[in-house]
Short mmCIF file of C-alpha atoms and ligand atoms in Angstrom, two decimals:
data_model
loop_
_atom_site.label_atom_id
_atom_site.label_comp_id
_atom_site.label_asym_id
_atom_site.label_seq_id
_atom_site.Cartn_x
_atom_site.Cartn_y
_atom_site.Cartn_z
CA UNK A 1 0.15 0.23 -0.06
CA UNK A 2 1.50 3.39 -1.13
CA UNK A 3 0.02 6.71 0.21
CA UNK A 4 0.70 10.65 -0.58
CA UNK A 5 0.13 13.22 1.21
CA UNK A 6 -0.38 16.29 -0.68
CA UNK A 7 -0.52 20.11 0.15
CA UNK A 8 0.47 23.57 -1.67
CA UNK A 9 4.15 24.06 -0.59
CA UNK A 10 5.06 20.88 0.68
CA UNK A 11 6.92 22.04 3.89
CA UNK A 12 3.87 22.22 6.39
CA UNK A 13 0.65 20.26 6.17
CA UNK A 14 1.70 17.54 4.27
CA UNK A 15 5.21 16.33 5.72
CA UNK A 16 3.45 16.70 9.10
CA UNK A 17 1.15 13.93 7.92
CA UNK A 18 3.75 12.18 6.33
CA UNK A 19 5.70 11.98 9.84
CA UNK A 20 3.19 11.77 11.87
CA UNK A 21 1.11 8.93 10.07
CA UNK A 22 4.62 7.18 9.74
CA UNK A 23 4.85 6.80 13.40
CA UNK A 24 0.90 6.10 14.20
CA UNK A 25 1.59 2.86 11.78
CA UNK A 26 4.31 1.84 13.13
CA UNK A 27 2.70 1.95 16.42
CA UNK A 28 -0.59 0.93 15.58
CA UNK A 29 0.01 -1.88 12.62
CA UNK A 30 3.65 -2.69 12.65
CA UNK A 31 3.17 -5.35 10.41
CA UNK A 32 1.45 -3.44 7.81
CA UNK A 33 3.49 -2.95 4.39
CA UNK A 34 3.39 0.89 3.65
CA UNK A 35 5.22 2.89 1.87
CA UNK A 36 4.56 6.91 2.72
CA UNK A 37 5.51 9.97 0.99
CA UNK A 38 4.55 13.55 0.39
CA UNK A 39 4.24 16.42 -2.24
CA UNK A 40 3.10 19.98 -2.96
CA UNK A 41 0.87 20.60 -5.92
CA UNK A 42 3.29 24.47 -5.84
CA UNK A 43 6.75 24.54 -6.13
CA UNK A 44 8.06 27.58 -4.76
CA UNK A 45 9.52 25.95 -1.71
CA UNK A 46 11.02 22.66 -3.69
CA UNK A 47 14.22 21.12 -2.06
CA UNK A 48 13.65 23.37 1.29
CA UNK A 49 13.09 21.75 4.39
CA UNK A 50 9.81 21.81 6.41
CA UNK A 51 8.87 24.97 8.04
CA UNK A 52 10.66 26.27 10.68
CA UNK A 53 7.55 26.63 13.16
CA UNK A 54 5.89 22.92 11.37
CA UNK A 55 9.67 21.39 12.38
CA UNK A 56 9.48 22.92 16.02
CA UNK A 57 6.00 22.42 16.74
CA UNK A 58 6.08 18.73 15.29
CA UNK A 59 9.44 18.17 17.47
CA UNK A 60 7.73 19.24 21.37
CA UNK A 61 5.63 16.24 20.22
CA UNK A 62 8.84 13.96 19.19
CA UNK A 63 8.32 14.19 15.33
CA UNK A 64 11.20 14.52 13.63
CA UNK A 65 10.97 16.11 10.14
CA UNK A 66 14.37 17.62 9.91
CA UNK A 67 15.15 15.15 7.07
CA UNK A 68 13.03 16.28 4.53
CA UNK A 69 13.08 17.84 1.75
CA UNK A 70 9.88 19.62 -0.72
CA UNK A 71 8.73 18.62 -4.13
CA UNK A 72 6.35 18.95 -6.31
CA UNK A 73 3.66 16.30 -7.03
CA UNK A 74 4.32 14.73 -10.19
CA UNK A 75 2.80 12.85 -13.05
CA UNK A 76 3.75 9.26 -12.09
CA UNK A 77 2.91 9.79 -8.79
CA UNK A 78 -0.67 9.26 -9.55
CA UNK A 79 0.01 6.06 -11.31
CA UNK A 80 2.25 4.70 -8.51
CA UNK A 81 0.31 5.76 -5.22
CA UNK A 82 -2.91 3.67 -4.47
CA UNK A 83 -4.12 6.75 -1.94
CA UNK A 84 -3.48 9.66 -2.55
CA UNK A 85 -4.67 12.27 0.55
CA UNK A 86 -5.35 16.15 -0.13
CA UNK A 87 -5.29 18.00 2.92
CA UNK A 88 -7.92 21.02 1.75
CA UNK A 89 -10.19 21.18 -1.17
CA UNK A 90 -8.28 23.67 -3.49
CA UNK A 91 -5.31 20.91 -3.65
CA UNK A 92 -7.74 18.33 -4.16
CA UNK A 93 -9.04 20.22 -7.42
CA UNK A 94 -5.44 20.60 -8.39
CA UNK A 95 -5.12 17.00 -7.77
CA UNK A 96 -8.21 16.13 -9.95
CA UNK A 97 -7.07 18.53 -12.81
CA UNK A 98 -4.01 16.93 -13.32
CA UNK A 99 -5.02 13.05 -12.21
CA UNK A 100 -4.72 11.09 -15.63
CA UNK A 101 -7.57 9.05 -16.74
CA UNK A 102 -8.45 5.82 -14.37
CA UNK A 103 -6.66 7.83 -11.11
CA UNK A 104 -9.15 10.15 -9.49
CA UNK A 105 -10.61 7.70 -7.84
CA UNK A 106 -7.51 7.39 -5.70
CA UNK A 107 -7.86 11.33 -4.79
CA UNK A 108 -9.43 11.92 -1.52
CA UNK A 109 -9.42 14.12 1.41
CA UNK A 110 -7.25 13.37 4.27
CA UNK A 111 -9.63 14.52 6.96
CA UNK A 112 -12.63 11.79 5.61
CA UNK A 113 -10.80 9.62 8.13
CA UNK A 114 -11.18 11.75 10.89
CA UNK A 115 -15.03 12.29 10.84
CA UNK A 116 -15.42 13.48 14.65
CA UNK A 117 -13.21 17.12 13.88
CA UNK A 118 -16.27 18.42 12.30
CA UNK A 119 -14.15 19.78 9.75
CA UNK A 120 -13.31 18.27 6.48
CA UNK A 121 -9.99 20.51 5.82
CA UNK A 122 -6.28 20.70 7.04
CA UNK A 123 -5.91 24.86 7.25
CA UNK A 124 -3.14 26.00 5.94
CA UNK A 125 -0.95 27.22 8.47
CA UNK A 126 1.36 29.17 6.62
CA UNK A 127 0.11 33.25 7.25
CA UNK A 128 -1.43 32.53 10.42
CA UNK A 129 -0.24 32.38 14.29
CA UNK A 130 1.32 29.53 16.06
CA UNK A 131 -2.06 28.03 17.29
CA UNK A 132 -2.19 27.15 13.49
CA UNK A 133 0.36 24.76 13.48
CA UNK A 134 -0.84 22.95 17.00
CA UNK A 135 -4.61 22.85 14.90
CA UNK A 136 -2.90 21.16 12.22
CA UNK A 137 -1.02 18.33 14.35
CA UNK A 138 -4.24 17.79 16.39
CA UNK A 139 -6.53 17.37 12.76
CA UNK A 140 -3.04 15.18 11.19
CA UNK A 141 -2.92 12.90 14.23
CA UNK A 142 -6.47 12.10 14.30
CA UNK A 143 -7.01 10.95 10.88
CA UNK A 144 -3.55 9.21 10.99
CA UNK A 145 -5.13 7.17 13.96
CA UNK A 146 -8.77 6.98 11.35
CA UNK A 147 -6.50 5.70 8.50
CA UNK A 148 -4.58 3.14 9.82
CA UNK A 149 -8.03 1.86 11.19
CA UNK A 150 -9.51 1.42 7.88
CA UNK A 151 -6.95 -0.01 6.30
CA UNK A 152 -6.62 -2.79 9.23
CA UNK A 153 -10.27 -3.21 8.89
CA UNK A 154 -10.01 -3.45 4.78
CA UNK A 155 -6.88 -5.72 5.21
CA UNK A 156 -8.84 -7.79 7.82
CA UNK A 157 -11.69 -7.80 4.94
CA UNK A 158 -9.79 -9.24 2.01
P1 4NP B 201 1.89 23.60 3.02
O1 4NP B 201 1.82 25.08 3.28
O2 4NP B 201 0.94 23.64 2.02
O3 4NP B 201 0.99 23.11 4.14
O4 4NP B 201 3.11 23.45 3.12
C1 4NP B 201 1.99 26.58 2.75
C2 4NP B 201 3.68 26.39 2.56
C3 4NP B 201 3.78 27.83 1.83
C4 4NP B 201 2.82 28.26 1.04
C5 4NP B 201 1.76 28.27 1.52
C6 4NP B 201 1.19 27.19 2.43
N1 4NP B 201 3.39 29.74 0.15
O5 4NP B 201 2.50 30.29 0.19
O6 4NP B 201 4.38 29.56 0.13
#
């Protein structure tokens, strides 16, 4: 199972999702074979490490984002990844426009896996205050638990 998390810049939300989901999967379902990656729909920060505020907020919860580097979604990602999870509707729409025929059903909103959160999008924290980074972590931790539960149920059903 290959999972790609997607936001705009790949320096705040999707790298957080990549690392948080990897940690949740390792803890909850260590035997599940997963490949996890993240990318952005825009290339403004290509090659850069995650945003310093994102790294610091993540680090306070025990997640290390320092090794990641931003990259842009490529055509081959749509074929390679089984599940492509957008952080918000705008990025989902961008992905839908770029997705080759037959790959659109791989695209979803990540927060579909956290129905109890009461929101469907992870808000862009880039131009906001420090609370935005904590909100991003809360939402991503909730959706990561929901996603691993979904994958476990699915693997038991087959
Ligand atoms: P991300 O946040 O999409 O969660 O990585 C952003 C990063 C950079 C910009 C916007 C959002 N930007 O406009 O440069």
